[in-house]
PDB file of C-alpha atoms and ligand atoms in Angstrom:
ATOM      1  CA  MET W   1     -32.149  25.355   3.770  1.00 55.00           C
ATOM      2  CA  GLY W   2     -32.253  21.845   2.440  1.00 67.00           C
ATOM      3  CA  PHE W   3     -31.221  20.312   5.775  1.00 73.00           C
ATOM      4  CA  LYS W   4     -33.099  17.307   6.970  1.00 77.00           C
ATOM      5  CA  LEU W   5     -33.221  16.772  10.695  1.00 80.00           C
ATOM      6  CA  LEU W   6     -32.350  13.213  11.660  1.00 79.00           C
ATOM      7  CA  SER W   7     -33.364  11.507  14.868  1.00 78.00           C
ATOM      8  CA  ASP W   8     -30.772   9.617  16.921  1.00 78.00           C
ATOM      9  CA  GLU W   9     -32.183   6.326  15.635  1.00 77.00           C
ATOM     10  CA  GLU W  10     -31.993   7.472  11.995  1.00 80.00           C
ATOM     11  CA  LEU W  11     -28.388   8.609  12.491  1.00 82.00           C
ATOM     12  CA  ILE W  12     -27.446   5.255  14.000  1.00 81.00           C
ATOM     13  CA  GLN W  13     -29.092   3.354  11.142  1.00 81.00           C
ATOM     14  CA  GLN W  14     -27.832   5.597   8.347  1.00 83.00           C
ATOM     15  CA  PHE W  15     -24.190   5.658   9.431  1.00 85.00           C
ATOM     16  CA  GLU W  16     -24.166   2.142  10.881  1.00 84.00           C
ATOM     17  CA  LEU W  17     -23.205   3.368  14.330  1.00 88.00           C
ATOM     18  CA  ILE W  18     -23.473   1.473  17.600  1.00 89.00           C
ATOM     19  CA  SER W  19     -26.066   2.871  19.973  1.00 86.00           C
ATOM     20  CA  PRO W  20     -25.046   3.587  23.585  1.00 85.00           C
ATOM     21  CA  ASN W  21     -27.477   0.964  24.852  1.00 85.00           C
ATOM     22  CA  VAL W  22     -25.900  -1.680  22.607  1.00 89.00           C
ATOM     23  CA  MET W  23     -22.416  -0.676  23.794  1.00 92.00           C
ATOM     24  CA  LEU W  24     -23.525  -1.275  27.365  1.00 90.00           C
ATOM     25  CA  ARG W  25     -25.152  -4.595  26.530  1.00 91.00           C
ATOM     26  CA  ALA W  26     -22.098  -5.791  24.598  1.00 94.00           C
ATOM     27  CA  ALA W  27     -19.747  -4.698  27.394  1.00 95.00           C
ATOM     28  CA  ARG W  28     -21.848  -6.519  30.000  1.00 94.00           C
ATOM     29  CA  LEU W  29     -21.906  -9.704  27.923  1.00 95.00           C
ATOM     30  CA  GLN W  30     -18.148  -9.482  27.233  1.00 96.00           C
ATOM     31  CA  LEU W  31     -17.589  -9.225  30.971  1.00 96.00           C
ATOM     32  CA  LEU W  32     -19.728 -12.323  31.514  1.00 96.00           C
ATOM     33  CA  ALA W  33     -17.683 -14.143  28.856  1.00 96.00           C
ATOM     34  CA  ARG W  34     -14.427 -13.161  30.599  1.00 96.00           C
ATOM     35  CA  ILE W  35     -15.769 -14.266  33.976  1.00 95.00           C
ATOM     36  CA  VAL W  36     -16.700 -17.656  32.491  1.00 95.00           C
ATOM     37  CA  ALA W  37     -13.453 -18.002  30.508  1.00 95.00           C
ATOM     38  CA  LYS W  38     -11.333 -17.255  33.577  1.00 94.00           C
ATOM     39  CA  ASN W  39     -13.640 -19.392  35.703  1.00 92.00           C
ATOM     40  CA  VAL W  40     -13.934 -16.786  38.459  1.00 92.00           C
ATOM     41  CA  HIS W  41     -15.481 -18.998  41.100  1.00 93.00           C
ATOM     42  CA  ILE W  42     -16.638 -16.358  43.518  1.00 93.00           C
ATOM     43  CA  ILE W  43     -18.648 -14.458  40.862  1.00 92.00           C
ATOM     44  CA  LEU W  44     -20.020 -17.596  39.223  1.00 93.00           C
ATOM     45  CA  SER W  45     -21.283 -18.903  42.545  1.00 93.00           C
ATOM     46  CA  ALA W  46     -22.755 -15.465  43.338  1.00 90.00           C
ATOM     47  CA  ILE W  47     -24.655 -15.563  40.010  1.00 90.00           C
ATOM     48  CA  ASN W  48     -25.821 -19.078  40.813  1.00 90.00           C
ATOM     49  CA  PHE W  49     -26.981 -17.982  44.259  1.00 89.00           C
ATOM     50  CA  ILE W  50     -28.874 -14.941  42.903  1.00 86.00           C
ATOM     51  CA  VAL W  51     -30.589 -16.965  40.161  1.00 86.00           C
ATOM     52  CA  CYS W  52     -31.672 -19.664  42.638  1.00 85.00           C
ATOM     53  CA  ASN W  53     -32.656 -17.488  45.596  1.00 83.00           C
ATOM     54  CA  CYS W  54     -33.737 -14.033  44.411  1.00 75.00           C
ATOM     55  CA  SER W  55     -36.932 -13.294  42.557  1.00 67.00           C
ATOM     56  CA  SER W  56     -36.153  -9.606  42.232  1.00 61.00           C
ATOM     57  CA  SER W  57     -36.083  -8.275  38.676  1.00 60.00           C
ATOM     58  CA  CYS W  58     -33.211  -5.882  39.231  1.00 64.00           C
ATOM     59  CA  GLY W  59     -29.462  -5.880  39.505  1.00 77.00           C
ATOM     60  CA  TRP W  60     -26.653  -6.951  37.200  1.00 84.00           C
ATOM     61  CA  VAL W  61     -27.942 -10.504  36.785  1.00 86.00           C
ATOM     62  CA  ALA W  62     -31.374  -9.266  35.634  1.00 83.00           C
ATOM     63  CA  ALA W  63     -29.686  -6.931  33.145  1.00 85.00           C
ATOM     64  CA  ILE W  64     -27.575  -9.816  31.814  1.00 90.00           C
ATOM     65  CA  GLU W  65     -30.728 -11.928  31.373  1.00 88.00           C
ATOM     66  CA  CYS W  66     -32.195  -9.175  29.157  1.00 85.00           C
ATOM     67  CA  ASP W  67     -28.924  -8.853  27.251  1.00 89.00           C
ATOM     68  CA  LEU W  68     -28.936 -12.596  26.543  1.00 91.00           C
ATOM     69  CA  LYS W  69     -32.458 -12.322  25.086  1.00 88.00           C
ATOM     70  CA  TRP W  70     -31.207  -9.501  22.885  1.00 88.00           C
ATOM     71  CA  LEU W  71     -28.237 -11.617  21.746  1.00 92.00           C
ATOM     72  CA  GLU W  72     -30.551 -14.545  20.951  1.00 91.00           C
ATOM     73  CA  LEU W  73     -32.152 -12.360  18.281  1.00 87.00           C
ATOM     74  CA  GLY W  74     -28.853 -12.696  16.406  1.00 88.00           C
ATOM     75  CA  GLY W  75     -29.973 -16.266  15.681  1.00 88.00           C
ATOM     76  CA  LYS W  76     -26.762 -18.048  16.692  1.00 90.00           C
ATOM     77  CA  TYR W  77     -27.514 -18.917  20.293  1.00 91.00           C
ATOM     78  CA  HIS W  78     -30.473 -20.009  22.315  1.00 92.00           C
ATOM     79  CA  PHE W  79     -30.275 -19.732  26.080  1.00 90.00           C
ATOM     80  CA  SER W  80     -32.903 -21.271  28.321  1.00 88.00           C
ATOM     81  CA  SER W  81     -31.489 -19.449  31.347  1.00 87.00           C
ATOM     82  CA  ILE W  82     -28.430 -17.538  32.480  1.00 89.00           C
ATOM     83  CA  LEU W  83     -26.973 -20.731  33.961  1.00 91.00           C
ATOM     84  CA  ASN W  84     -27.499 -22.463  30.633  1.00 92.00           C
ATOM     85  CA  SER W  85     -25.753 -19.575  28.885  1.00 93.00           C
ATOM     86  CA  ILE W  86     -22.751 -19.990  31.175  1.00 94.00           C
ATOM     87  CA  GLU W  87     -22.525 -23.665  30.142  1.00 93.00           C
ATOM     88  CA  GLN W  88     -22.663 -22.681  26.461  1.00 94.00           C
ATOM     89  CA  ILE W  89     -20.056 -19.937  26.877  1.00 94.00           C
ATOM     90  CA  LYS W  90     -17.743 -22.427  28.640  1.00 93.00           C
ATOM     91  CA  GLY W  91     -17.750 -24.533  25.445  1.00 92.00           C
ATOM     92  CA  ASP W  92     -16.061 -21.760  23.419  1.00 93.00           C
ATOM     93  CA  PRO W  93     -15.763 -18.337  25.088  1.00 94.00           C
ATOM     94  CA  LYS W  94     -13.801 -16.857  22.131  1.00 95.00           C
ATOM     95  CA  LYS W  95     -16.576 -17.755  19.683  1.00 95.00           C
ATOM     96  CA  PHE W  96     -19.161 -16.185  22.008  1.00 95.00           C
ATOM     97  CA  GLN W  97     -17.115 -12.970  22.281  1.00 96.00           C
ATOM     98  CA  THR W  98     -16.637 -12.781  18.507  1.00 95.00           C
ATOM     99  CA  HIS W  99     -20.375 -13.198  18.010  1.00 95.00           C
ATOM    100  CA  ILE W 100     -21.135 -10.363  20.481  1.00 95.00           C
ATOM    101  CA  ARG W 101     -18.792  -8.038  18.573  1.00 94.00           C
ATOM    102  CA  ALA W 102     -20.229  -8.967  15.184  1.00 94.00           C
ATOM    103  CA  TYR W 103     -23.847  -8.770  16.334  1.00 94.00           C
ATOM    104  CA  ALA W 104     -23.393  -5.456  18.155  1.00 93.00           C
ATOM    105  CA  ALA W 105     -22.037  -3.932  14.932  1.00 92.00           C
ATOM    106  CA  SER W 106     -25.019  -5.092  12.862  1.00 90.00           C
ATOM    107  CA  ARG W 107     -27.837  -2.721  11.960  1.00 86.00           C
ATOM    108  CA  PHE W 108     -30.450  -5.104  13.281  1.00 85.00           C
ATOM    109  CA  ALA W 109     -28.941  -5.168  16.779  1.00 85.00           C
ATOM    110  CA  ASN W 110     -29.074  -1.390  16.865  1.00 83.00           C
ATOM    111  CA  LEU W 111     -32.742  -1.060  15.963  1.00 79.00           C
ATOM    112  CA  ASP W 112     -34.515   0.772  18.719  1.00 69.00           C
ATOM    113  CA  VAL W 113     -36.575  -1.772  20.635  1.00 63.00           C
ATOM    114  CA  PRO W 114     -40.150  -0.546  20.833  1.00 58.00           C
ATOM    115  CA  LYS W 115     -41.632  -0.121  24.288  1.00 57.00           C
ATOM    116  CA  ALA W 116     -44.258  -2.664  23.258  1.00 57.00           C
ATOM    117  CA  LEU W 117     -41.606  -5.376  23.590  1.00 64.00           C
ATOM    118  CA  PRO W 118     -40.513  -4.906  27.188  1.00 63.00           C
ATOM    119  CA  GLN W 119     -38.967  -8.387  27.325  1.00 62.00           C
ATOM    120  CA  TYR W 120     -36.166  -7.177  25.017  1.00 62.00           C
ATOM    121  CA  SER W 121     -35.706  -3.643  26.276  1.00 61.00           C
ATOM    122  CA  SER W 122     -33.377  -4.054  29.195  1.00 55.00           C
ATOM    123  CA  SER W 123     -32.834  -1.255  31.594  1.00 55.00           C
ATOM    124  CA  VAL W 124     -29.499   0.472  31.102  1.00 52.00           C
ATOM    125  CA  ASN W 125     -29.319   1.036  34.826  1.00 55.00           C
ATOM    126  CA  PHE W 126     -28.843  -2.024  36.880  1.00 60.00           C
ATOM    127  CA  SER W 127     -27.946  -0.548  40.208  1.00 65.00           C
ATOM    128  CA  SER W 128     -30.860  -0.613  42.571  1.00 74.00           C
ATOM    129  CA  PHE W 129     -31.987   1.141  45.713  1.00 82.00           C
ATOM    130  CA  HIS W 130     -34.664  -0.431  47.905  1.00 84.00           C
ATOM    131  CA  CYS W 131     -37.210   1.459  49.955  1.00 87.00           C
ATOM    132  CA  THR W 132     -36.854   0.173  53.505  1.00 86.00           C
ATOM    133  CA  VAL W 133     -40.554   0.773  54.191  1.00 89.00           C
ATOM    134  CA  CYS W 134     -42.356  -0.819  51.226  1.00 89.00           C
ATOM    135  CA  SER W 135     -39.342  -2.512  49.509  1.00 81.00           C
ATOM    136  CA  LYS W 136     -40.047  -0.893  46.125  1.00 85.00           C
ATOM    137  CA  VAL W 137     -36.944  -0.742  43.905  1.00 81.00           C
ATOM    138  CA  PHE W 138     -35.510   2.390  42.261  1.00 82.00           C
ATOM    139  CA  HIS W 139     -32.645   2.879  39.848  1.00 77.00           C
ATOM    140  CA  THR W 140     -31.277   6.061  41.408  1.00 79.00           C
ATOM    141  CA  LYS W 141     -30.812   7.434  44.894  1.00 80.00           C
ATOM    142  CA  GLN W 142     -32.679  10.556  43.816  1.00 81.00           C
ATOM    143  CA  LYS W 143     -35.772   8.589  42.797  1.00 87.00           C
ATOM    144  CA  LEU W 144     -35.699   6.699  46.095  1.00 88.00           C
ATOM    145  CA  ALA W 145     -35.396   9.972  48.033  1.00 86.00           C
ATOM    146  CA  LEU W 146     -38.351  11.433  46.128  1.00 88.00           C
ATOM    147  CA  HIS W 147     -40.418   8.302  46.787  1.00 92.00           C
ATOM    148  CA  ASN W 148     -39.536   8.397  50.502  1.00 91.00           C
ATOM    149  CA  PHE W 149     -40.730  11.964  50.722  1.00 88.00           C
ATOM    150  CA  LYS W 150     -43.860  11.704  48.551  1.00 91.00           C
ATOM    151  CA  VAL W 151     -45.148   8.352  49.755  1.00 93.00           C
ATOM    152  CA  HIS W 152     -43.795   7.996  53.280  1.00 92.00           C
ATOM    153  CA  ASN W 153     -43.148  11.650  54.143  1.00 88.00           C
ATOM    154  CA  ILE W 154     -39.569  10.794  55.136  1.00 88.00           C
ATOM    155  CA  LYS W 155     -37.061  13.594  54.632  1.00 88.00           C
ATOM    156  CA  ASP W 156     -33.306  13.060  54.411  1.00 88.00           C
ATOM    157  CA  PRO W 157     -31.836  13.690  57.895  1.00 90.00           C
ATOM    158  CA  ILE W 158     -28.898  15.541  56.312  1.00 93.00           C
ATOM    159  CA  ARG W 159     -31.207  18.612  56.315  1.00 93.00           C
ATOM    160  CA  LEU W 160     -30.553  18.878  60.058  1.00 94.00           C
ATOM    161  CA  TYR W 161     -26.790  19.168  59.545  1.00 95.00           C
ATOM    162  CA  ILE W 162     -26.750  22.162  57.201  1.00 95.00           C
ATOM    163  CA  ASN W 163     -27.720  25.781  57.788  1.00 94.00           C
ATOM    164  CA  THR W 164     -25.696  27.560  55.089  1.00 94.00           C
ATOM    165  CA  VAL W 165     -25.611  27.717  51.298  1.00 95.00           C
ATOM    166  CA  HIS W 166     -21.908  26.875  51.115  1.00 95.00           C
ATOM    167  CA  CYS W 167     -20.374  23.517  51.941  1.00 94.00           C
ATOM    168  CA  PRO W 168     -18.405  23.935  55.176  1.00 92.00           C
ATOM    169  CA  ILE W 169     -16.072  21.102  54.148  1.00 91.00           C
ATOM    170  CA  CYS W 170     -14.965  21.916  50.590  1.00 90.00           C
ATOM    171  CA  MET W 171     -15.988  25.610  50.800  1.00 91.00           C
ATOM    172  CA  LEU W 172     -17.936  25.505  47.537  1.00 93.00           C
ATOM    173  CA  TYR W 173     -20.616  28.198  47.444  1.00 95.00           C
ATOM    174  CA  PHE W 174     -23.892  26.883  46.006  1.00 95.00           C
ATOM    175  CA  HIS W 175     -26.138  29.968  46.317  1.00 95.00           C
ATOM    176  CA  THR W 176     -29.142  27.891  47.459  1.00 94.00           C
ATOM    177  CA  ARG W 177     -29.830  25.353  50.195  1.00 95.00           C
ATOM    178  CA  GLU W 178     -31.320  22.895  47.677  1.00 94.00           C
ATOM    179  CA  ARG W 179     -28.150  22.796  45.576  1.00 95.00           C
ATOM    180  CA  LEU W 180     -25.939  22.406  48.638  1.00 95.00           C
ATOM    181  CA  LEU W 181     -28.154  19.563  49.921  1.00 94.00           C
ATOM    182  CA  ASN W 182     -27.807  17.787  46.558  1.00 91.00           C
ATOM    183  CA  HIS W 183     -24.023  18.231  46.685  1.00 92.00           C
ATOM    184  CA  VAL W 184     -23.835  16.656  50.114  1.00 93.00           C
ATOM    185  CA  LYS W 185     -26.465  13.972  49.554  1.00 89.00           C
ATOM    186  CA  PHE W 186     -25.481  12.721  46.115  1.00 85.00           C
ATOM    187  CA  ARG W 187     -22.174  14.177  44.999  1.00 85.00           C
ATOM    188  CA  SER W 188     -19.521  14.062  47.653  1.00 86.00           C
ATOM    189  CA  SER W 189     -19.090  11.267  50.146  1.00 86.00           C
ATOM    190  CA  VAL W 190     -16.143  13.129  51.696  1.00 88.00           C
ATOM    191  CA  CYS W 191     -18.233  16.212  52.439  1.00 91.00           C
ATOM    192  CA  LYS W 192     -21.169  14.112  53.629  1.00 92.00           C
ATOM    193  CA  THR W 193     -19.067  12.042  56.033  1.00 91.00           C
ATOM    194  CA  ASN W 194     -17.411  15.108  57.535  1.00 92.00           C
ATOM    195  CA  ILE W 195     -20.671  17.021  57.887  1.00 93.00           C
ATOM    196  CA  LEU W 196     -22.286  14.028  59.619  1.00 92.00           C
ATOM    197  CA  LEU W 197     -19.292  13.805  61.970  1.00 90.00           C
ATOM    198  CA  GLY W 198     -19.947  17.402  63.004  1.00 89.00           C
ATOM    199  CA  GLY W 199     -23.370  16.440  64.382  1.00 91.00           C
ATOM    200  CA  ALA W 200     -26.825  17.917  63.774  1.00 91.00           C
ATOM    201  CA  ILE W 201     -27.102  21.689  64.166  1.00 93.00           C
ATOM    202  CA  LEU W 202     -30.825  22.162  63.486  1.00 94.00           C
ATOM    203  CA  SER W 203     -33.887  20.680  65.134  1.00 93.00           C
ATOM    204  CA  GLU W 204     -36.676  19.170  62.991  1.00 91.00           C
ATOM    205  CA  ALA W 205     -38.751  22.289  63.707  1.00 93.00           C
ATOM    206  CA  GLN W 206     -35.946  24.635  62.632  1.00 94.00           C
ATOM    207  CA  ALA W 207     -35.365  22.687  59.412  1.00 94.00           C
ATOM    208  CA  ASP W 208     -39.124  22.703  58.739  1.00 93.00           C
ATOM    209  CA  SER W 209     -39.250  26.459  59.219  1.00 95.00           C
ATOM    210  CA  ILE W 210     -36.364  26.918  56.722  1.00 94.00           C
ATOM    211  CA  ASP W 211     -38.361  24.782  54.262  1.00 92.00           C
ATOM    212  CA  VAL W 212     -41.384  27.050  54.760  1.00 94.00           C
ATOM    213  CA  GLN W 213     -39.239  30.171  54.207  1.00 94.00           C
ATOM    214  CA  LEU W 214     -37.962  28.720  50.928  1.00 93.00           C
ATOM    215  CA  GLN W 215     -41.413  27.769  49.617  1.00 92.00           C
ATOM    216  CA  ALA W 216     -41.955  31.041  47.745  1.00 93.00           C
ATOM    217  CA  GLU W 217     -38.509  30.826  46.129  1.00 91.00           C
ATOM    218  CA  ASN W 218     -39.129  27.247  45.022  1.00 91.00           C
ATOM    219  CA  ARG W 219     -42.556  28.110  43.673  1.00 93.00           C
ATOM    220  CA  ALA W 220     -41.068  30.965  41.634  1.00 93.00           C
ATOM    221  CA  LEU W 221     -38.557  28.548  40.126  1.00 92.00           C
ATOM    222  CA  GLN W 222     -41.354  26.127  39.292  1.00 91.00           C
ATOM    223  CA  VAL W 223     -43.400  28.865  37.612  1.00 94.00           C
ATOM    224  CA  ALA W 224     -40.338  29.778  35.533  1.00 92.00           C
ATOM    225  CA  GLY W 225     -40.151  26.142  34.407  1.00 92.00           C
ATOM    226  CA  HIS W 226     -37.122  25.186  36.501  1.00 92.00           C
ATOM    227  CA  ARG W 227     -36.466  22.432  38.998  1.00 89.00           C
ATOM    228  CA  ARG W 228     -35.673  23.280  42.619  1.00 87.00           C
ATOM    229  CA  HIS W 229     -31.964  22.717  42.129  1.00 87.00           C
ATOM    230  CA  PHE W 230     -31.819  24.970  39.046  1.00 90.00           C
ATOM    231  CA  ALA W 231     -28.296  26.427  38.789  1.00 90.00           C
ATOM    232  CA  LYS W 232     -28.821  30.100  37.964  1.00 88.00           C
ATOM    233  CA  ASP W 233     -25.426  31.182  39.253  1.00 92.00           C
ATOM    234  CA  PRO W 234     -22.266  29.150  38.938  1.00 93.00           C
ATOM    235  CA  VAL W 235     -20.696  27.509  41.954  1.00 93.00           C
ATOM    236  CA  PHE W 236     -17.432  29.021  43.212  1.00 92.00           C
ATOM    237  CA  ARG W 237     -15.020  28.197  45.983  1.00 91.00           C
ATOM    238  CA  LEU W 238     -14.880  30.535  48.945  1.00 91.00           C
ATOM    239  CA  PRO W 239     -11.454  31.534  50.198  1.00 89.00           C
ATOM    240  CA  GLY W 240     -10.555  30.392  53.640  1.00 78.00           C
ATOM    241  CA  PRO W 241      -8.862  27.674  55.553  1.00 78.00           C
ATOM    242  CA  ILE W 242     -10.247  24.217  54.937  1.00 79.00           C
ATOM    243  CA  ALA W 243     -10.682  22.336  58.195  1.00 79.00           C
ATOM    244  CA  ASN W 244      -9.006  18.994  58.768  1.00 83.00           C
ATOM    245  CA  ILE W 245     -11.119  16.360  57.107  1.00 83.00           C
ATOM    246  CA  VAL W 246     -11.632  12.663  57.516  1.00 83.00           C
ATOM    247  CA  CYS W 247     -11.408  10.732  54.259  1.00 79.00           C
ATOM    248  CA  PRO W 248     -13.633   7.642  54.108  1.00 74.00           C
ATOM    249  CA  LYS W 249     -11.751   6.115  51.163  1.00 74.00           C
ATOM    250  CA  PRO W 250      -8.100   7.192  51.294  1.00 74.00           C
ATOM    251  CA  SER W 251      -6.329   7.330  47.933  1.00 75.00           C
ATOM    252  CA  ALA W 252      -3.368   9.020  46.278  1.00 75.00           C
ATOM    253  CA  HIS W 253      -5.600  11.974  45.245  1.00 75.00           C
ATOM    254  CA  HIS W 254      -6.412  14.968  47.360  1.00 75.00           C
ATOM    255  CA  PRO W 255      -9.755  14.073  49.009  1.00 74.00           C
ATOM    256  CA  LEU W 256     -11.392  17.238  47.661  1.00 76.00           C
ATOM    257  CA  GLY W 257      -9.544  17.319  44.346  1.00 69.00           C
ATOM    258  CA  ILE W 258     -10.222  16.149  40.819  1.00 57.00           C
ATOM    259  CA  GLY W 259     -10.610  12.420  40.620  1.00 52.00           C
ATOM    260  CA  ARG W 260     -12.337  11.904  43.933  1.00 54.00           C
ATOM    261  CA  ASN W 261     -15.250   9.553  44.036  1.00 50.00           C
ATOM    262  CA  TYR W 262     -18.306  11.666  43.309  1.00 48.00           C
ATOM    263  CA  HIS W 263     -20.896   9.004  43.606  1.00 44.00           C
ATOM    264  CA  TYR W 264     -20.664   7.205  46.916  1.00 40.00           C
TER     265      TYR W 264
HETATM  266 ZN1   ZN Q 301     -41.634   2.921  50.004  1.00 52.76          ZN
HETATM  267 ZN1   ZN Q 302     -18.477  19.946  49.804  1.00 52.76          ZN
END
């Protein structure tokens, strides 16, 4: 009774908070300022090369270009290009960094940019994945995989390496093939590498027939309003000896323990 629901934007405005998008923008610009201040040649020449040779509207440089436009709205700077901004930052990097901090904390900088002004609404994601067939760009591996399947009918070959619902490398039990495939494809490079080293165990026809068998299950999930990888039951680790594993990126951590690289 008497409570008023506030949207994220209203909360940010009312309590003068910094929105996550602005934090990312400010952090990216601060990094640029540090690169310029320390005169990191290799990165500066890479930026120069990308600006002069790539027309693609993705990647870190494209995100920085959007961030600079956003910073221009603060009224203190005007950048004709990213290379021009580097020249201006060189003049006084400290002043540039102070301005980013002050502007990011202002209410105006945290106003949600309407979709009608795409030139100011930079993508938070700047990593990019290219389709090798039609060279379309996607922000996540998952979106690229979906595109490959829907448009080009290409399925991930990892489906030929798995015939269980538990990961044979880390012994995690996923209950469904879809969840295990996601674990191997997107979550654990250690498991993926070791499964690939084991070689394919299914033929295309066998993998297709498993897909057909699972159609009814997937349809039922869809009807219930869930995605295919819906986690009805929690994952648990099966007992048993873990086979010797090859670690693609050796580090001080256990390759299957907390702190391993989940993303690549
Ligand atoms: Zn494509
Ligand atoms: Zn695993």
